[in-house]
Amino acid sequence: MVKKICLLLAVLLLLAPLTAYAESEDNMQFIKEKDYYKKILEKELEYFFELSLPCGAVGMYPPAVNSYSGFDLPEIDGIKPEEYTRWPSSRIISYFSDTSVLGAIRADAALGTEVAKEKVLAYLEWYMRHMNTKESDLSGVAGTVYDYQIFTSPDGRTVELTEHDMYESQYPNGGNPHDYDSTDSYAAMFIQLLYEYAKTYDKDYLTDKKDTVQTLVDVLMSTYIEKLDLTIAKPTYPACYLMDNCEVYCGFVSAKDIFTEFLPDSEKAAFCAEKAEKVKNAINKRMWIEKDKCFTAAVSDRGVSMYTIDLKEFYPQASCQLFPLIFGLMDPADERAAVIMDRFKKDFGTSWMTFGVGTYPWCLLVRGVLAYGDYEFAGKYIDAVNRRFIKRTHSAPYYNSESGSIMIAAAELYALAPEEEPASEPEDESCAEPVTEPVTEEVSAPESEPVSEPEAGESAGKLPLIIAGIGAAAVAAAVISILFFKKRSKK
């Protein structure tokens, strides 16, 4: 009898890893053919071109004539506000633009093209031209970038107005808060763009930009709290946000990679690597609340949680939970990842899928779902976005950052997708949602998505299943050893 049991367990020992692999293969079945993702990438690149302005900036929405009634706007370069406010304008929040540009880079990399290179380069140059000096920044930090309204005339003239100047007349007693939503995230995301551009298009691009990269690292350090190893959002806002600090981690990693691969400097590379690790450890130590099995959305500059935990509150508390997955701070095999993802799907799976979680679609979160390896859930969401926005008019509230995140996700899935199969029947859209009219952007400081994105590869989604298989194999091996030991001891 013992021999039969041992034989059975030996078979299980051999099959356990294969079973785990089969389960991961089942997950792969939810990835569509390459052509599906290729069409999404091509469509979103067209939208990216539409958002790109002649000056190089990338607007949140395509340029449109907006109302500026009630604003006492300045004359700029001899052009009176009565004239330029009749031109189409775009709102520029560089954090959102960064995600859009990152999506375009990833789309080109996935498709093996360079169709977005010129527009991407134009944006990088625009951003660097608009980096503040210590004198021009309201907080005295060199390298920050303000939010802008940019007006473009039919004959090609451009007027650029900082939102701080635009709103100045609204605050006659001072206290104008319209500068930038954050300094840490803006700088971190732009460092990532510099790295990705050099890696994808031009390995020599950063040759003369060492000082620029260092200035951006200095922006991160300007709000870095040494006793916490976290950054506050900006000098005038002492809150250490989980979202921002996940992006700061990514920024330090990208800076380390730049100083390793393109601008060799072992001392600077080591510094950035150390800071990245410290931020990662601080997030896991100071921001994870074990009793609630979640992260706090923010801590103060003294390290105290700024929120009473309420994970039914989508923003910022529930949405921020996916950021450690999105930016590579959490291994998808970490048991906390399963808790976070299961809870998100239970509490917000349906409302997120139907764009009912807030002002915006929150496409960025699909990157966390992909990092976790849930291709079925991610695929359903991308399908919904494709039907609602991409195949239609890209109408608000679908804006540049949403499109960028979809390109990042579609590029990852394109790389994993099987080769082409015979074309399927066209999708029946007779039951699709009705087309809504595009929403004209309001200029009364519209609410923005939280400013607060390394990607997990194919192996990430399979890792928990493989580990499970190895675990099963280990148990089987242990049982075999015990049975043999018992049998031998009876002799």
CSV table of C-alpha atoms in Angstrom, one decimal:
chain,number,residue,atom,x,y,z
A,1,MET,CA,0.0,0.0,0.0
A,2,VAL,CA,2.8,2.4,0.9
A,3,LYS,CA,4.4,1.7,-2.5
A,4,LYS,CA,1.2,2.7,-4.3
A,5,ILE,CA,0.8,5.9,-2.3
A,6,CYS,CA,4.5,6.8,-2.9
A,7,LEU,CA,4.0,6.1,-6.6
A,8,LEU,CA,0.9,8.3,-6.7
A,9,LEU,CA,2.7,11.2,-4.9
A,10,ALA,CA,5.7,10.8,-7.2
A,11,VAL,CA,3.4,11.4,-10.2
A,12,LEU,CA,1.9,14.4,-8.5
A,13,LEU,CA,5.4,15.6,-7.8
A,14,LEU,CA,6.1,15.6,-11.5
A,15,LEU,CA,2.8,17.1,-12.6
A,16,ALA,CA,2.5,19.9,-10.1
A,17,PRO,CA,4.7,22.4,-12.0
A,18,LEU,CA,3.0,21.3,-15.2
A,19,THR,CA,-0.4,22.0,-13.7
A,20,ALA,CA,0.7,25.5,-12.7
A,21,TYR,CA,2.0,26.1,-16.2
A,22,ALA,CA,-1.3,24.9,-17.7
A,23,GLU,CA,-3.2,27.3,-15.5
A,24,SER,CA,-1.0,30.2,-16.6
A,25,GLU,CA,-1.6,29.1,-20.2
A,26,ASP,CA,-5.3,29.3,-19.5
A,27,ASN,CA,-4.8,32.9,-18.4
A,28,MET,CA,-3.0,33.5,-21.7
A,29,GLN,CA,-6.1,32.6,-23.6
A,30,PHE,CA,-7.6,35.9,-22.8
A,31,ILE,CA,-5.0,37.7,-24.8
A,32,LYS,CA,-6.4,38.5,-28.3
A,33,GLU,CA,-4.6,38.4,-31.6
A,34,LYS,CA,-1.9,40.9,-32.4
A,35,ASP,CA,-4.0,42.8,-34.9
A,36,TYR,CA,-6.5,43.8,-32.2
A,37,TYR,CA,-3.9,45.6,-30.2
A,38,LYS,CA,-2.2,46.9,-33.3
A,39,LYS,CA,-5.4,48.7,-34.3
A,40,ILE,CA,-5.7,50.2,-30.8
A,41,LEU,CA,-2.1,51.4,-30.8
A,42,GLU,CA,-2.5,53.0,-34.3
A,43,LYS,CA,-5.8,54.7,-33.4
A,44,GLU,CA,-4.3,56.1,-30.1
A,45,LEU,CA,-1.2,57.3,-31.9
A,46,GLU,CA,-3.5,59.3,-34.2
A,47,TYR,CA,-5.1,60.8,-31.1
A,48,PHE,CA,-1.7,61.6,-29.7
A,49,PHE,CA,-0.8,63.5,-32.9
A,50,GLU,CA,-4.1,65.4,-32.5
A,51,LEU,CA,-3.2,66.4,-29.0
A,52,SER,CA,0.3,67.5,-29.9
A,53,LEU,CA,0.6,71.3,-30.4
A,54,PRO,CA,3.0,73.1,-32.8
A,55,CYS,CA,5.0,74.4,-29.9
A,56,GLY,CA,5.7,70.8,-28.7
A,57,ALA,CA,3.4,70.6,-25.7
A,58,VAL,CA,0.7,67.9,-25.5
A,59,GLY,CA,-2.7,69.0,-24.4
A,60,MET,CA,-5.1,67.2,-22.2
A,61,TYR,CA,-7.8,67.5,-24.9
A,62,PRO,CA,-7.6,68.6,-28.5
A,63,PRO,CA,-7.5,72.4,-28.9
A,64,ALA,CA,-10.9,74.1,-28.6
A,65,VAL,CA,-12.2,77.6,-28.1
A,66,ASN,CA,-13.1,78.0,-24.5
A,67,SER,CA,-14.7,80.8,-22.4
A,68,TYR,CA,-12.4,82.9,-20.2
A,69,SER,CA,-15.1,85.3,-19.0
A,70,GLY,CA,-14.3,86.6,-15.5
A,71,PHE,CA,-10.6,86.3,-16.0
A,72,ASP,CA,-8.4,89.5,-16.1
A,73,LEU,CA,-5.8,88.1,-18.4
A,74,PRO,CA,-2.5,89.8,-19.4
A,75,GLU,CA,-1.3,91.0,-22.8
A,76,ILE,CA,1.4,88.6,-24.0
A,77,ASP,CA,4.0,89.5,-26.6
A,78,GLY,CA,1.9,92.4,-27.8
A,79,ILE,CA,-1.2,90.2,-28.2
A,80,LYS,CA,-4.2,91.3,-26.2
A,81,PRO,CA,-6.4,88.8,-24.4
A,82,GLU,CA,-9.4,89.9,-26.4
A,83,GLU,CA,-7.6,88.4,-29.4
A,84,TYR,CA,-5.9,85.2,-28.1
A,85,THR,CA,-8.9,84.0,-26.1
A,86,ARG,CA,-10.7,83.6,-29.4
A,87,TRP,CA,-8.1,81.1,-30.5
A,88,PRO,CA,-8.3,77.3,-29.7
A,89,SER,CA,-6.6,76.6,-26.4
A,90,SER,CA,-5.3,73.5,-24.6
A,91,ARG,CA,-4.6,72.9,-20.9
A,92,ILE,CA,-1.1,71.5,-20.3
A,93,ILE,CA,-0.5,69.5,-17.1
A,94,SER,CA,2.9,67.9,-17.8
A,95,TYR,CA,2.3,64.9,-15.5
A,96,PHE,CA,-0.6,63.9,-17.7
A,97,SER,CA,1.3,64.8,-20.9
A,98,ASP,CA,4.2,62.6,-19.6
A,99,THR,CA,1.9,59.5,-19.5
A,100,SER,CA,0.6,60.3,-23.0
A,101,VAL,CA,4.1,60.6,-24.4
A,102,LEU,CA,5.2,57.4,-22.6
A,103,GLY,CA,2.4,55.6,-24.2
A,104,ALA,CA,3.4,56.9,-27.7
A,105,ILE,CA,7.0,55.7,-27.0
A,106,ARG,CA,5.8,52.2,-25.9
A,107,ALA,CA,3.5,52.0,-29.0
A,108,ASP,CA,6.4,52.7,-31.3
A,109,ALA,CA,8.6,50.2,-29.5
A,110,ALA,CA,6.0,47.5,-29.7
A,111,LEU,CA,5.2,48.1,-33.4
A,112,GLY,CA,8.8,48.5,-34.4
A,113,THR,CA,8.1,52.0,-35.8
A,114,GLU,CA,9.2,55.6,-35.2
A,115,VAL,CA,6.1,57.4,-36.3
A,116,ALA,CA,5.8,59.2,-32.9
A,117,LYS,CA,9.5,60.1,-32.6
A,118,GLU,CA,9.2,63.7,-33.9
A,119,LYS,CA,6.3,64.6,-31.7
A,120,VAL,CA,7.9,62.9,-28.6
A,121,LEU,CA,11.1,64.8,-29.2
A,122,ALA,CA,9.2,68.0,-29.6
A,123,TYR,CA,7.5,67.5,-26.2
A,124,LEU,CA,10.8,66.7,-24.5
A,125,GLU,CA,12.3,69.9,-25.8
A,126,TRP,CA,9.2,71.9,-24.8
A,127,TYR,CA,9.4,70.6,-21.2
A,128,MET,CA,13.1,71.4,-20.9
A,129,ARG,CA,12.6,74.9,-22.2
A,130,HIS,CA,9.9,75.4,-19.5
A,131,MET,CA,11.9,74.1,-16.6
A,132,ASN,CA,11.9,76.9,-14.0
A,133,THR,CA,15.0,78.5,-12.6
A,134,LYS,CA,15.3,79.1,-8.8
A,135,GLU,CA,14.3,82.7,-9.6
A,136,SER,CA,11.3,81.9,-11.7
A,137,ASP,CA,9.9,79.2,-9.5
A,138,LEU,CA,7.5,80.3,-6.7
A,139,SER,CA,9.2,78.0,-4.2
A,140,GLY,CA,12.8,78.7,-5.4
A,141,VAL,CA,13.3,75.2,-6.8
A,142,ALA,CA,15.0,74.9,-10.2
A,143,GLY,CA,13.6,72.3,-12.6
A,144,THR,CA,9.9,72.5,-11.8
A,145,VAL,CA,7.4,73.1,-14.6
A,146,TYR,CA,4.2,75.1,-14.2
A,147,ASP,CA,0.8,74.1,-15.6
A,148,TYR,CA,-0.2,76.1,-18.7
A,149,GLN,CA,-3.0,77.3,-21.0
A,150,ILE,CA,-1.7,77.4,-24.5
A,151,PHE,CA,-3.5,79.3,-27.3
A,152,THR,CA,-2.8,78.6,-31.0
A,153,SER,CA,-4.0,80.9,-33.7
A,154,PRO,CA,-5.1,79.7,-37.1
A,155,ASP,CA,-2.0,81.3,-38.7
A,156,GLY,CA,0.3,79.5,-36.3
A,157,ARG,CA,1.0,82.0,-33.6
A,158,THR,CA,1.2,80.8,-30.0
A,159,VAL,CA,0.5,82.4,-26.6
A,160,GLU,CA,1.6,80.5,-23.5
A,161,LEU,CA,0.1,81.5,-20.2
A,162,THR,CA,0.9,79.9,-16.9
A,163,GLU,CA,-2.2,79.0,-14.9
A,164,HIS,CA,-0.7,80.9,-12.0
A,165,ASP,CA,-0.8,84.1,-14.1
A,166,MET,CA,-4.2,83.2,-15.5
A,167,TYR,CA,-5.8,82.9,-12.1
A,168,GLU,CA,-3.9,85.8,-10.5
A,169,SER,CA,-6.8,88.2,-10.7
A,170,GLN,CA,-9.0,85.7,-8.8
A,171,TYR,CA,-6.8,86.1,-5.7
A,172,PRO,CA,-6.5,89.8,-5.0
A,173,ASN,CA,-5.4,89.1,-1.4
A,174,GLY,CA,-2.7,86.6,-2.4
A,175,GLY,CA,-2.7,82.8,-1.9
A,176,ASN,CA,-3.0,81.8,-5.6
A,177,PRO,CA,-2.5,78.0,-5.5
A,178,HIS,CA,-2.3,77.5,-9.3
A,179,ASP,CA,1.3,76.6,-10.0
A,180,TYR,CA,1.7,72.8,-10.4
A,181,ASP,CA,-0.1,69.9,-8.8
A,182,SER,CA,3.1,68.5,-7.6
A,183,THR,CA,6.9,68.7,-8.1
A,184,ASP,CA,7.9,65.2,-7.2
A,185,SER,CA,5.7,63.3,-9.7
A,186,TYR,CA,6.3,65.8,-12.6
A,187,ALA,CA,10.1,65.4,-12.3
A,188,ALA,CA,10.0,61.7,-11.7
A,189,MET,CA,7.8,61.0,-14.8
A,190,PHE,CA,9.9,63.2,-17.0
A,191,ILE,CA,13.1,61.4,-16.0
A,192,GLN,CA,11.5,58.2,-17.1
A,193,LEU,CA,10.6,59.7,-20.4
A,194,LEU,CA,14.2,60.8,-21.0
A,195,TYR,CA,15.4,57.2,-20.3
A,196,GLU,CA,12.7,55.6,-22.5
A,197,TYR,CA,13.4,58.0,-25.4
A,198,ALA,CA,17.1,57.2,-25.3
A,199,LYS,CA,16.5,53.5,-25.0
A,200,THR,CA,13.9,53.4,-27.8
A,201,TYR,CA,15.0,56.1,-30.4
A,202,ASP,CA,18.4,57.5,-29.8
A,203,LYS,CA,21.1,56.2,-27.4
A,204,ASP,CA,23.1,59.4,-27.9
A,205,TYR,CA,20.3,61.8,-27.1
A,206,LEU,CA,21.3,62.3,-23.4
A,207,THR,CA,25.0,62.9,-24.1
A,208,ASP,CA,24.8,66.6,-23.4
A,209,LYS,CA,22.0,66.5,-20.8
A,210,LYS,CA,23.8,65.3,-17.7
A,211,ASP,CA,23.1,68.6,-15.9
A,212,THR,CA,19.4,68.4,-16.9
A,213,VAL,CA,19.0,64.9,-15.5
A,214,GLN,CA,20.8,66.0,-12.3
A,215,THR,CA,18.5,69.0,-12.0
A,216,LEU,CA,15.5,66.8,-12.2
A,217,VAL,CA,17.0,64.5,-9.5
A,218,ASP,CA,17.5,67.6,-7.4
A,219,VAL,CA,13.8,68.4,-7.8
A,220,LEU,CA,13.0,65.0,-6.2
A,221,MET,CA,15.4,65.7,-3.4
A,222,SER,CA,14.0,69.1,-2.8
A,223,THR,CA,11.0,67.6,-1.1
A,224,TYR,CA,12.6,64.4,0.1
A,225,ILE,CA,12.2,64.0,3.9
A,226,GLU,CA,15.3,62.2,5.2
A,227,LYS,CA,13.7,60.9,8.3
A,228,LEU,CA,10.9,59.3,6.3
A,229,ASP,CA,12.7,58.5,3.0
A,230,LEU,CA,9.5,59.8,1.3
A,231,THR,CA,8.8,63.0,-0.7
A,232,ILE,CA,6.1,65.5,0.0
A,233,ALA,CA,4.1,66.5,-3.1
A,234,LYS,CA,5.5,70.0,-3.4
A,235,PRO,CA,7.3,72.5,-1.1
A,236,THR,CA,4.0,74.1,-0.1
A,237,TYR,CA,2.1,70.9,0.4
A,238,PRO,CA,3.6,68.7,3.2
A,239,ALA,CA,1.8,65.4,2.3
A,240,CYS,CA,3.7,62.2,1.3
A,241,TYR,CA,1.3,60.6,-1.2
A,242,LEU,CA,1.5,56.9,-2.0
A,243,MET,CA,0.8,57.6,-5.7
A,244,ASP,CA,3.5,60.2,-5.9
A,245,ASN,CA,6.1,58.2,-4.1
A,246,CYS,CA,5.6,55.1,-6.3
A,247,GLU,CA,6.4,57.4,-9.2
A,248,VAL,CA,9.3,58.9,-7.4
A,249,TYR,CA,10.7,55.3,-6.9
A,250,CYS,CA,10.3,54.9,-10.7
A,251,GLY,CA,12.0,58.2,-11.3
A,252,PHE,CA,15.0,57.3,-9.2
A,253,VAL,CA,15.2,53.9,-10.9
A,254,SER,CA,15.2,55.6,-14.3
A,255,ALA,CA,17.9,58.1,-13.2
A,256,LYS,CA,20.0,55.2,-12.0
A,257,ASP,CA,19.6,53.6,-15.4
A,258,ILE,CA,20.5,56.8,-17.2
A,259,PHE,CA,23.7,57.2,-15.1
A,260,THR,CA,24.5,53.5,-15.8
A,261,GLU,CA,23.7,53.1,-19.5
A,262,PHE,CA,23.8,56.5,-21.2
A,263,LEU,CA,25.7,58.9,-18.9
A,264,PRO,CA,28.1,56.6,-17.0
A,265,ASP,CA,28.6,58.0,-13.5
A,266,SER,CA,28.9,55.2,-10.8
A,267,GLU,CA,28.6,57.7,-8.0
A,268,LYS,CA,25.3,59.2,-9.2
A,269,ALA,CA,24.0,55.8,-10.2
A,270,ALA,CA,24.6,54.5,-6.8
A,271,PHE,CA,23.0,57.5,-5.2
A,272,CYS,CA,19.8,57.1,-7.2
A,273,ALA,CA,19.7,53.3,-6.6
A,274,GLU,CA,20.0,53.9,-2.9
A,275,LYS,CA,17.2,56.4,-2.9
A,276,ALA,CA,15.0,54.2,-4.9
A,277,GLU,CA,15.5,51.3,-2.5
A,278,LYS,CA,14.9,53.6,0.5
A,279,VAL,CA,11.6,55.0,-1.0
A,280,LYS,CA,10.5,51.4,-1.7
A,281,ASN,CA,11.3,50.3,1.9
A,282,ALA,CA,9.6,53.3,3.3
A,283,ILE,CA,6.4,52.7,1.4
A,284,ASN,CA,6.3,49.1,2.6
A,285,LYS,CA,7.2,50.0,6.2
A,286,ARG,CA,5.5,53.3,6.8
A,287,MET,CA,2.5,53.3,4.5
A,288,TRP,CA,1.3,49.7,4.7
A,289,ILE,CA,-1.2,49.1,7.5
A,290,GLU,CA,-1.2,45.5,8.4
A,291,LYS,CA,-4.4,45.4,10.4
A,292,ASP,CA,-6.4,46.8,7.5
A,293,LYS,CA,-4.4,44.9,4.8
A,294,CYS,CA,-3.9,48.1,2.8
A,295,PHE,CA,-1.8,51.1,2.2
A,296,THR,CA,-2.7,54.5,3.5
A,297,ALA,CA,-3.1,57.1,0.7
A,298,ALA,CA,-0.8,59.6,2.4
A,299,VAL,CA,1.3,60.3,5.5
A,300,SER,CA,2.2,63.7,6.8
A,301,ASP,CA,5.8,65.1,6.9
A,302,ARG,CA,5.9,63.6,10.4
A,303,GLY,CA,5.0,60.1,9.1
A,304,VAL,CA,1.4,60.0,10.4
A,305,SER,CA,-1.4,58.6,8.2
A,306,MET,CA,-3.5,61.5,6.9
A,307,TYR,CA,-6.6,59.3,6.3
A,308,THR,CA,-9.0,57.2,8.3
A,309,ILE,CA,-9.1,54.0,6.3
A,310,ASP,CA,-12.1,53.8,4.1
A,311,LEU,CA,-11.5,51.5,1.1
A,312,LYS,CA,-15.0,52.2,-0.2
A,313,GLU,CA,-13.7,55.6,-1.1
A,314,PHE,CA,-12.4,55.2,-4.7
A,315,TYR,CA,-10.2,58.2,-4.8
A,316,PRO,CA,-7.7,58.4,-3.3
A,317,GLN,CA,-7.9,55.4,-1.0
A,318,ALA,CA,-9.0,52.5,-3.2
A,319,SER,CA,-7.3,53.6,-6.4
A,320,CYS,CA,-3.9,54.2,-4.9
A,321,GLN,CA,-3.7,50.6,-3.7
A,322,LEU,CA,-2.7,49.5,-7.3
A,323,PHE,CA,0.2,51.9,-7.6
A,324,PRO,CA,2.8,49.7,-6.0
A,325,LEU,CA,2.0,47.1,-8.7
A,326,ILE,CA,1.9,49.6,-11.5
A,327,PHE,CA,5.4,51.0,-10.7
A,328,GLY,CA,7.1,47.8,-9.8
A,329,LEU,CA,7.4,48.1,-6.0
A,330,MET,CA,5.3,45.1,-5.3
A,331,ASP,CA,5.9,41.6,-6.6
A,332,PRO,CA,2.6,40.1,-8.0
A,333,ALA,CA,3.5,37.0,-6.1
A,334,ASP,CA,3.3,39.0,-2.8
A,335,GLU,CA,0.3,37.8,-0.9
A,336,ARG,CA,-0.7,41.4,-0.4
A,337,ALA,CA,-1.1,41.8,-4.1
A,338,ALA,CA,-3.8,39.2,-4.1
A,339,VAL,CA,-5.6,40.9,-1.3
A,340,ILE,CA,-5.5,44.2,-3.0
A,341,MET,CA,-6.6,42.9,-6.4
A,342,ASP,CA,-9.4,40.7,-5.0
A,343,ARG,CA,-10.8,43.6,-3.0
A,344,PHE,CA,-10.6,46.1,-5.9
A,345,LYS,CA,-12.5,43.7,-8.2
A,346,LYS,CA,-15.1,43.1,-5.5
A,347,ASP,CA,-15.6,46.7,-4.6
A,348,PHE,CA,-15.1,48.5,-7.9
A,349,GLY,CA,-14.8,45.9,-10.6
A,350,THR,CA,-18.2,46.7,-12.2
A,351,SER,CA,-18.2,50.4,-11.7
A,352,TRP,CA,-14.6,50.8,-13.0
A,353,MET,CA,-15.5,48.7,-16.0
A,354,THR,CA,-18.5,50.9,-16.8
A,355,PHE,CA,-16.6,54.2,-16.1
A,356,GLY,CA,-18.6,55.0,-13.0
A,357,VAL,CA,-15.9,55.5,-10.4
A,358,GLY,CA,-15.4,59.2,-10.8
A,359,THR,CA,-14.8,62.1,-13.2
A,360,TYR,CA,-12.4,60.1,-15.4
A,361,PRO,CA,-12.2,56.5,-16.7
A,362,TRP,CA,-9.0,55.8,-14.7
A,363,CYS,CA,-7.4,53.7,-17.5
A,364,LEU,CA,-4.1,53.9,-15.5
A,365,LEU,CA,-5.3,51.2,-13.2
A,366,VAL,CA,-5.4,48.6,-16.0
A,367,ARG,CA,-1.6,48.7,-15.8
A,368,GLY,CA,-1.8,47.4,-12.3
A,369,VAL,CA,-4.2,44.7,-13.3
A,370,LEU,CA,-1.8,43.7,-16.1
A,371,ALA,CA,1.2,43.8,-13.7
A,372,TYR,CA,-0.7,41.4,-11.4
A,373,GLY,CA,-1.2,39.1,-14.4
A,374,ASP,CA,-5.0,39.1,-14.7
A,375,TYR,CA,-5.3,39.2,-18.4
A,376,GLU,CA,-9.0,38.4,-18.4
A,377,PHE,CA,-10.0,41.3,-16.2
A,378,ALA,CA,-7.6,43.7,-18.1
A,379,GLY,CA,-8.9,42.5,-21.4
A,380,LYS,CA,-12.5,43.2,-20.5
A,381,TYR,CA,-11.6,46.7,-19.5
A,382,ILE,CA,-9.7,47.4,-22.6
A,383,ASP,CA,-12.6,46.1,-24.7
A,384,ALA,CA,-14.9,48.5,-22.8
A,385,VAL,CA,-12.6,51.5,-23.4
A,386,ASN,CA,-12.2,50.5,-27.1
A,387,ARG,CA,-16.0,50.5,-27.6
A,388,ARG,CA,-16.7,53.6,-25.6
A,389,PHE,CA,-13.9,55.9,-26.5
A,390,ILE,CA,-11.4,54.6,-29.1
A,391,LYS,CA,-13.9,53.6,-31.8
A,392,ARG,CA,-15.8,56.7,-31.2
A,393,THR,CA,-14.7,60.3,-30.9
A,394,HIS,CA,-12.2,60.2,-28.0
A,395,SER,CA,-14.6,62.5,-26.2
A,396,ALA,CA,-14.2,63.8,-22.7
A,397,PRO,CA,-13.6,62.6,-20.0
A,398,TYR,CA,-11.2,60.5,-22.0
A,399,TYR,CA,-8.0,62.7,-22.1
A,400,ASN,CA,-4.3,62.4,-22.9
A,401,SER,CA,-3.3,60.4,-19.9
A,402,GLU,CA,-6.1,57.9,-20.3
A,403,SER,CA,-4.9,57.3,-23.9
A,404,GLY,CA,-1.3,57.0,-22.8
A,405,SER,CA,-2.1,54.3,-20.2
A,406,ILE,CA,-4.2,52.3,-22.8
A,407,MET,CA,-1.2,52.5,-25.2
A,408,ILE,CA,1.1,51.2,-22.5
A,409,ALA,CA,-1.2,48.3,-21.7
A,410,ALA,CA,-1.9,47.5,-25.4
A,411,ALA,CA,1.8,47.5,-26.2
A,412,GLU,CA,2.4,45.0,-23.4
A,413,LEU,CA,-0.3,42.8,-24.6
A,414,TYR,CA,0.7,43.1,-28.3
A,415,ALA,CA,4.1,41.7,-27.3
A,416,LEU,CA,2.4,38.7,-25.6
A,417,ALA,CA,-0.2,38.1,-28.3
A,418,PRO,CA,-0.2,35.1,-30.6
A,419,GLU,CA,0.4,35.6,-34.3
A,420,GLU,CA,-2.4,36.5,-36.6
A,421,GLU,CA,-5.4,34.2,-37.0
A,422,PRO,CA,-8.1,34.3,-39.6
A,423,ALA,CA,-10.2,37.5,-39.2
A,424,SER,CA,-13.2,37.1,-37.0
A,425,GLU,CA,-16.6,38.4,-37.7
A,426,PRO,CA,-17.0,42.2,-37.1
A,427,GLU,CA,-18.1,43.1,-33.6
A,428,ASP,CA,-21.8,43.8,-33.4
A,429,GLU,CA,-22.1,47.3,-32.0
A,430,SER,CA,-25.9,47.5,-32.2
A,431,CYS,CA,-26.1,47.3,-28.4
A,432,ALA,CA,-23.2,49.6,-27.8
A,433,GLU,CA,-23.6,52.7,-25.7
A,434,PRO,CA,-25.1,55.7,-27.4
A,435,VAL,CA,-22.6,58.2,-28.7
A,436,THR,CA,-22.4,61.3,-26.6
A,437,GLU,CA,-21.4,64.8,-27.7
A,438,PRO,CA,-17.9,65.8,-26.9
A,439,VAL,CA,-17.7,67.8,-23.7
A,440,THR,CA,-16.1,71.2,-24.0
A,441,GLU,CA,-13.3,71.6,-21.4
A,442,GLU,CA,-14.2,74.0,-18.7
A,443,VAL,CA,-11.4,76.4,-17.7
A,444,SER,CA,-12.5,76.9,-14.1
A,445,ALA,CA,-9.6,74.8,-12.8
A,446,PRO,CA,-11.2,71.4,-13.6
A,447,GLU,CA,-10.6,68.6,-11.2
A,448,SER,CA,-7.6,66.6,-12.2
A,449,GLU,CA,-6.9,62.9,-11.8
A,450,PRO,CA,-4.6,62.5,-8.8
A,451,VAL,CA,-1.0,63.4,-9.7
A,452,SER,CA,0.7,61.2,-7.8
A,453,GLU,CA,4.1,54.5,-13.9
A,454,PRO,CA,8.7,49.6,-14.4
A,455,GLU,CA,6.1,47.3,-16.1
A,456,ALA,CA,5.8,43.6,-15.1
A,457,GLY,CA,6.8,41.3,-17.9
A,458,GLU,CA,5.1,38.1,-19.1
A,459,SER,CA,6.6,36.1,-16.3
A,460,ALA,CA,5.0,38.2,-13.6
A,461,GLY,CA,1.5,37.0,-14.2
A,462,LYS,CA,2.6,33.4,-14.2
A,463,LEU,CA,4.8,33.7,-11.1
A,464,PRO,CA,2.1,33.1,-8.4
A,465,LEU,CA,0.9,30.0,-10.3
A,466,ILE,CA,4.4,28.6,-10.7
A,467,ILE,CA,5.1,29.2,-7.1
A,468,ALA,CA,1.9,27.3,-6.2
A,469,GLY,CA,3.0,24.4,-8.4
A,470,ILE,CA,6.4,24.3,-6.7
A,471,GLY,CA,4.7,24.5,-3.3
A,472,ALA,CA,2.5,21.5,-4.2
A,473,ALA,CA,5.6,19.6,-5.4
A,474,ALA,CA,7.4,20.4,-2.2
A,475,VAL,CA,4.5,19.1,-0.1
A,476,ALA,CA,4.4,15.9,-2.2
A,477,ALA,CA,8.1,15.4,-1.8
A,478,ALA,CA,7.8,15.9,2.0
A,479,VAL,CA,5.1,13.3,2.2
A,480,ILE,CA,7.1,10.8,0.1
A,481,SER,CA,10.1,11.3,2.4
A,482,ILE,CA,8.0,10.7,5.6
A,483,LEU,CA,6.4,7.6,4.2
A,484,PHE,CA,9.8,6.2,3.1
A,485,PHE,CA,11.3,7.1,6.5
A,486,LYS,CA,8.4,5.3,8.3
A,487,LYS,CA,8.8,2.3,6.1
A,488,ARG,CA,12.5,2.1,6.7
A,489,SER,CA,12.1,2.6,10.5
A,490,LYS,CA,9.9,-0.5,10.7
A,491,LYS,CA,12.6,-2.7,9.3
